[in-house]
Amino acid sequence: MKQNFVNQLGFGSKGYSLLLDKKNSNYFFISGENKSHYIIKKKIRTYFKKKIGSIKIGRDRNSEQSILRLIKNLKNKKFNTIIVSGGGSVIDYSKRIIFEIRKSKKNFEFIVFPSYPGSGAETSIASILNYNDQKNIKVNENFLPHKVIYDTEMYLSLSKNKIFKGLNDSIAHCLESLYSFNKNTYSNFLGINSIRIFIRDIINNKKFDTNFFNLISLLSFNGGLAQSNSGTNLCHALAHAAEKITKIKHNECVTFFLYPYVLYMHRNKKLIKFFDKKEINKLKQYFKEEHNKCSKKLKELINNKEQFNNLILLARNDICWR
């Protein structure tokens, strides 16, 4: 049984100490377009008192040609550490670039500051991008960052709704890992305990403090490990198909299908293997409420026979259908 892990993990201001052993490095900073990424860049500039080359990734991340252009532009620049600050799609996009660049640089480091917990991209050996409404999925151990640092100050600008939509993606990864044919002792331990923490400490939490932000960071971390080490299945296959049809964001599509997924697993007596009745009821109630908040487009999709048949056809051809 082999597991893939990042080398080091840090939280908050203390997490920046992970950069100490590379104090003489030349950094390059890749981020999304959100202004919150400036928090990280400013702290690093202050900490090391040096200018940092940078680039912002926008909608061009949906083009393979843009990856090739960036690789060409960055290969000859003088840096040996790339810091990526962003959500799942920015991290996954950067993995493709860094995979090529690290081949020609010695003592190279890849460091990630996730700006939006949930996707688990920061701890996954997968890189999933959208090209022409198609999921382009690549898996490689060298996609894994060397270090992950959660600066939870970045979460302060996120709405409660956005935070929980991201968390739902993490929990989907943990749940699906329990029923994957790639599951193992470690992924089961990870999935079960992450879901229990979610039920006990997150679902009814009304206090968005440092402890809460650290917990949701860990759930994102664990969700990425679960997905990376055992894969996903039915819920994500349906979500990917719905994304293609409706153009609705990934985490909302996952949220929508989690409720019927949990009901399906419960009726087939699969949840009872891992959770007691009280835990199952809390999960069902929570995902029912989240399901009902989702876009009307998704509800119309499953109520329209022709569209529903198209959804199933697309889902059956998805890599996650198993």
Coordinates of N, CA and C in Angstrom, one line a residue, residues 139-268:
V139 N -2.8 12.4 -14.2 CA -2.4 12.0 -12.9 C -0.9 11.7 -12.9
N140 N -0.2 12.3 -12.0 CA 1.3 12.1 -11.9 C 1.7 12.5 -10.5
E141 N 2.6 11.7 -9.9 CA 3.1 11.9 -8.5 C 3.8 13.3 -8.5
N142 N 4.4 13.7 -9.6 CA 5.2 15.0 -9.6 C 4.3 16.2 -9.6
F143 N 2.9 16.0 -9.7 CA 2.0 17.1 -9.5 C 1.9 17.6 -8.1
L144 N 2.3 16.7 -7.2 CA 2.1 17.0 -5.7 C 3.1 18.1 -5.3
P145 N 2.6 19.1 -4.6 CA 3.4 20.2 -4.0 C 4.4 19.6 -3.0
H146 N 5.5 20.3 -2.8 CA 6.4 20.0 -1.7 C 5.9 20.4 -0.3
K147 N 5.2 21.6 -0.4 CA 4.7 22.2 0.9 C 3.4 22.8 0.7
V148 N 2.5 22.7 1.7 CA 1.2 23.4 1.6 C 1.1 24.2 2.9
I149 N 0.7 25.5 2.7 CA 0.6 26.4 3.9 C -0.9 27.0 3.8
Y150 N -1.6 26.8 4.9 CA -3.0 27.4 4.9 C -2.9 28.7 5.7
D151 N -3.0 29.8 5.0 CA -3.1 31.1 5.7 C -4.6 31.4 5.7
T152 N -5.2 31.2 6.8 CA -6.7 31.3 6.9 C -7.2 32.7 6.8
E153 N -6.3 33.7 6.9 CA -6.7 35.1 6.7 C -7.4 35.2 5.3
M154 N -7.0 34.4 4.3 CA -7.6 34.5 3.0 C -9.1 34.1 3.0
Y155 N -9.5 33.3 4.0 CA -10.9 32.8 4.0 C -11.9 33.9 4.4
L156 N -11.4 35.0 5.0 CA -12.3 36.0 5.6 C -13.2 36.7 4.6
S157 N -12.8 36.7 3.3 CA -13.6 37.3 2.3 C -14.6 36.3 1.7
L158 N -14.6 35.1 2.1 CA -15.5 34.1 1.6 C -16.8 34.1 2.3
S159 N -17.9 33.9 1.6 CA -19.2 33.8 2.2 C -19.4 32.4 2.8
K160 N -20.3 32.3 3.8 CA -20.6 31.1 4.4 C -21.1 30.0 3.4
N161 N -21.9 30.5 2.4 CA -22.4 29.6 1.4 C -21.2 29.0 0.5
K162 N -20.3 29.9 0.2 CA -19.1 29.4 -0.6 C -18.3 28.5 0.1
I163 N -18.1 28.8 1.4 CA -17.2 27.9 2.3 C -17.9 26.5 2.3
F164 N -19.2 26.4 2.6 CA -19.8 25.1 2.7 C -19.9 24.4 1.3
K165 N -20.1 25.1 0.3 CA -20.1 24.4 -1.1 C -18.7 23.8 -1.3
G166 N -17.6 24.5 -0.9 CA -16.3 23.9 -1.0 C -16.1 22.7 -0.1
L167 N -16.6 22.8 1.1 CA -16.5 21.6 2.0 C -17.3 20.4 1.5
N168 N -18.4 20.7 0.9 CA -19.2 19.6 0.4 C -18.4 18.7 -0.6
D169 N -17.6 19.4 -1.4 CA -16.7 18.7 -2.4 C -15.7 17.8 -1.6
S170 N -15.2 18.3 -0.5 CA -14.2 17.6 0.4 C -14.9 16.3 0.9
I171 N -16.2 16.5 1.4 CA -16.9 15.4 2.0 C -17.3 14.4 1.0
A172 N -17.6 14.8 -0.3 CA -17.9 13.9 -1.4 C -16.7 13.0 -1.6
H173 N -15.5 13.6 -1.7 CA -14.2 12.9 -1.9 C -14.1 11.8 -0.8
C174 N -14.3 12.2 0.5 CA -14.2 11.3 1.6 C -15.2 10.1 1.5
L175 N -16.5 10.5 1.2 CA -17.5 9.5 1.1 C -17.3 8.5 0.0
E176 N -16.9 9.1 -1.2 CA -16.7 8.2 -2.4 C -15.5 7.3 -2.2
S177 N -14.5 7.7 -1.4 CA -13.3 6.9 -1.2 C -13.7 5.6 -0.5
L178 N -14.7 5.7 0.3 CA -15.1 4.5 1.1 C -15.7 3.4 0.2
Y179 N -16.1 3.7 -1.0 CA -16.8 2.7 -1.8 C -16.0 2.5 -3.1
S180 N -14.8 3.1 -3.2 CA -13.9 2.9 -4.4 C -13.3 1.5 -4.4
F181 N -13.1 1.0 -5.6 CA -12.3 -0.3 -5.6 C -10.8 -0.1 -5.3
N182 N -10.4 1.2 -5.3 CA -9.0 1.5 -4.9 C -8.9 1.8 -3.4
K183 N -10.0 1.6 -2.7 CA -9.9 2.0 -1.2 C -8.9 1.1 -0.5
N184 N -8.4 1.6 0.6 CA -7.4 0.8 1.4 C -7.6 1.2 2.9
T185 N -6.8 0.6 3.7 CA -7.0 0.9 5.2 C -6.8 2.3 5.5
Y186 N -5.8 3.0 4.9 CA -5.6 4.4 5.1 C -6.7 5.3 4.7
S187 N -7.2 5.1 3.4 CA -8.2 5.9 2.9 C -9.5 5.7 3.7
N188 N -9.8 4.5 4.1 CA -11.0 4.3 5.0 C -10.9 5.1 6.3
F189 N -9.7 5.0 6.9 CA -9.5 5.7 8.2 C -9.7 7.2 8.0
L190 N -9.1 7.7 6.9 CA -9.1 9.1 6.6 C -10.6 9.6 6.3
G191 N -11.3 8.8 5.5 CA -12.6 9.2 5.1 C -13.6 9.2 6.3
I192 N -13.6 8.1 7.0 CA -14.5 7.9 8.1 C -14.3 9.0 9.2
N193 N -13.1 9.3 9.6 CA -12.8 10.2 10.6 C -13.0 11.7 10.2
S194 N -12.8 12.0 8.9 CA -13.0 13.3 8.4 C -14.5 13.6 8.4
I195 N -15.3 12.6 8.0 CA -16.8 12.8 8.0 C -17.3 12.9 9.4
R196 N -16.8 12.2 10.3 CA -17.2 12.3 11.7 C -16.9 13.7 12.3
I197 N -15.7 14.2 11.9 CA -15.4 15.6 12.4 C -16.3 16.6 11.8
F198 N -16.6 16.4 10.5 CA -17.6 17.3 9.8 C -18.9 17.3 10.5
I199 N -19.4 16.1 10.8 CA -20.7 16.0 11.5 C -20.7 16.6 12.9
R200 N -19.6 16.3 13.6 CA -19.5 16.8 15.0 C -19.2 18.3 15.2
D201 N -18.3 18.8 14.4 CA -17.7 20.1 14.6 C -18.0 21.2 13.6
I202 N -18.6 20.8 12.4 CA -18.7 21.7 11.3 C -20.2 22.0 11.0
I203 N -21.0 21.0 10.8 CA -22.4 21.2 10.3 C -23.1 22.3 11.1
N204 N -23.1 22.3 12.4 CA -23.9 23.2 13.2 C -23.0 24.4 13.7
N205 N -21.8 24.5 13.2 CA -20.9 25.6 13.7 C -21.4 27.0 13.3
K206 N -21.5 27.9 14.2 CA -21.9 29.2 14.0 C -20.8 30.2 14.3
K207 N -19.7 29.7 14.7 CA -18.6 30.6 15.1 C -17.4 30.4 14.1
F208 N -17.2 31.4 13.2 CA -16.2 31.3 12.2 C -14.9 31.9 12.8
D209 N -14.2 31.1 13.6 CA -13.0 31.5 14.2 C -11.8 30.7 13.7
T210 N -10.6 30.9 14.2 CA -9.4 30.3 13.8 C -9.5 28.8 13.8
N211 N -10.1 28.2 14.9 CA -10.3 26.8 15.0 C -11.1 26.2 13.9
F212 N -12.2 26.9 13.5 CA -13.1 26.5 12.4 C -12.3 26.5 11.1
F213 N -11.6 27.6 10.9 CA -10.9 27.7 9.6 C -9.8 26.6 9.5
N214 N -9.1 26.3 10.6 CA -8.1 25.3 10.6 C -8.7 23.9 10.3
L215 N -9.9 23.7 10.9 CA -10.6 22.4 10.7 C -11.0 22.2 9.2
I216 N -11.6 23.3 8.6 CA -12.0 23.1 7.2 C -10.8 23.0 6.3
S217 N -9.7 23.6 6.7 CA -8.4 23.4 5.9 C -8.0 21.9 6.0
L218 N -8.1 21.3 7.1 CA -7.8 19.9 7.3 C -8.7 19.0 6.5
L219 N -10.0 19.4 6.5 CA -10.9 18.6 5.7 C -10.6 18.7 4.2
S220 N -10.2 19.8 3.8 CA -9.8 20.0 2.4 C -8.6 19.1 2.1
F221 N -7.6 19.2 3.0 CA -6.4 18.4 2.9 C -6.7 16.9 2.8
N222 N -7.6 16.5 3.7 CA -7.9 15.0 3.8 C -8.8 14.6 2.6
G223 N -9.7 15.5 2.1 CA -10.5 15.2 0.9 C -9.6 15.0 -0.3
G224 N -8.5 15.9 -0.4 CA -7.6 15.7 -1.5 C -6.8 14.4 -1.5
L225 N -6.4 14.0 -0.2 CA -5.7 12.7 -0.1 C -6.6 11.6 -0.4
A226 N -7.9 11.6 0.0 CA -8.8 10.6 -0.2 C -9.0 10.4 -1.8
Q227 N -9.2 11.5 -2.4 CA -9.4 11.5 -3.9 C -8.1 11.0 -4.6
S228 N -7.0 11.5 -4.1 CA -5.7 11.2 -4.7 C -5.4 9.7 -4.6
N229 N -5.7 9.1 -3.4 CA -5.3 7.7 -3.2 C -6.4 6.7 -3.5
S230 N -7.6 7.1 -3.7 CA -8.6 6.0 -4.0 C -9.6 6.4 -5.1
G231 N -9.5 7.7 -5.5 CA -10.4 8.1 -6.6 C -11.8 8.5 -6.2
T232 N -12.6 8.9 -7.2 CA -14.0 9.2 -6.9 C -15.0 8.3 -7.7
N233 N -16.3 8.5 -7.5 CA -17.2 7.6 -8.3 C -18.5 8.3 -8.7
L234 N -19.6 7.7 -8.4 CA -20.9 8.0 -8.9 C -21.3 9.5 -8.7
C235 N -21.1 10.1 -7.5 CA -21.5 11.4 -7.3 C -20.7 12.4 -8.2
H236 N -19.4 12.2 -8.3 CA -18.6 13.1 -9.2 C -18.9 12.9 -10.7
A237 N -19.2 11.6 -11.1 CA -19.6 11.4 -12.5 C -20.8 12.1 -12.9
L238 N -21.8 12.1 -12.0 CA -23.1 12.9 -12.2 C -22.8 14.4 -12.2
A239 N -22.0 14.8 -11.3 CA -21.7 16.2 -11.2 C -20.9 16.7 -12.4
H240 N -20.0 15.9 -12.9 CA -19.2 16.3 -14.1 C -20.2 16.5 -15.3
A241 N -21.1 15.5 -15.4 CA -22.1 15.5 -16.5 C -23.0 16.7 -16.4
A242 N -23.4 17.0 -15.2 CA -24.3 18.2 -15.0 C -23.6 19.5 -15.3
E243 N -22.3 19.6 -14.9 CA -21.5 20.8 -15.2 C -21.5 21.0 -16.7
K244 N -21.3 20.0 -17.5 CA -21.2 20.1 -19.0 C -22.5 20.6 -19.6
I245 N -23.7 20.1 -19.0 CA -25.0 20.5 -19.6 C -25.4 21.9 -19.1
T246 N -25.2 22.2 -17.8 CA -25.8 23.4 -17.3 C -24.8 24.6 -17.2
K247 N -23.5 24.3 -17.2 CA -22.4 25.3 -17.0 C -22.4 25.8 -15.6
I248 N -23.0 25.1 -14.7 CA -23.0 25.5 -13.3 C -21.7 24.9 -12.7
K249 N -21.2 25.7 -11.7 CA -19.9 25.4 -11.1 C -19.8 24.0 -10.4
H250 N -18.6 23.4 -10.4 CA -18.4 22.1 -10.0 C -18.9 21.8 -8.6
N251 N -18.6 22.7 -7.6 CA -18.9 22.3 -6.2 C -20.4 22.4 -6.0
E252 N -21.2 23.2 -6.8 CA -22.6 23.2 -6.6 C -23.2 22.0 -7.2
C253 N -22.7 21.5 -8.3 CA -23.2 20.2 -8.9 C -22.9 19.0 -8.0
V254 N -21.7 19.0 -7.4 CA -21.4 18.0 -6.4 C -22.4 18.1 -5.2
T255 N -22.6 19.3 -4.7 CA -23.6 19.5 -3.6 C -25.0 18.9 -4.0
F256 N -25.4 19.2 -5.2 CA -26.7 18.8 -5.6 C -26.9 17.3 -5.6
F257 N -25.9 16.6 -6.1 CA -26.0 15.1 -6.2 C -25.5 14.3 -4.9
L258 N -25.0 15.1 -3.9 CA -24.6 14.4 -2.7 C -25.8 13.8 -1.9
Y259 N -26.9 14.6 -1.9 CA -28.1 14.1 -1.2 C -28.6 12.8 -1.8
P260 N -28.9 12.7 -3.1 CA -29.4 11.4 -3.6 C -28.3 10.3 -3.4
Y261 N -27.0 10.7 -3.5 CA -26.0 9.7 -3.3 C -26.0 9.1 -1.9
V262 N -26.2 10.0 -0.9 CA -26.2 9.6 0.5 C -27.5 8.7 0.7
L263 N -28.6 9.1 0.1 CA -29.8 8.3 0.2 C -29.6 6.9 -0.4
Y264 N -29.0 6.9 -1.6 CA -28.8 5.6 -2.3 C -27.9 4.7 -1.4
M265 N -26.8 5.2 -0.9 CA -25.9 4.4 0.0 C -26.6 4.0 1.2
H266 N -27.5 4.8 1.8 CA -28.2 4.4 3.0 C -29.2 3.3 2.7
R267 N -29.9 3.4 1.6 CA -30.9 2.4 1.3 C -30.3 1.1 1.0
N268 N -29.1 1.1 0.5 CA -28.4 -0.1 0.2 C -27.5 -0.6 1.3

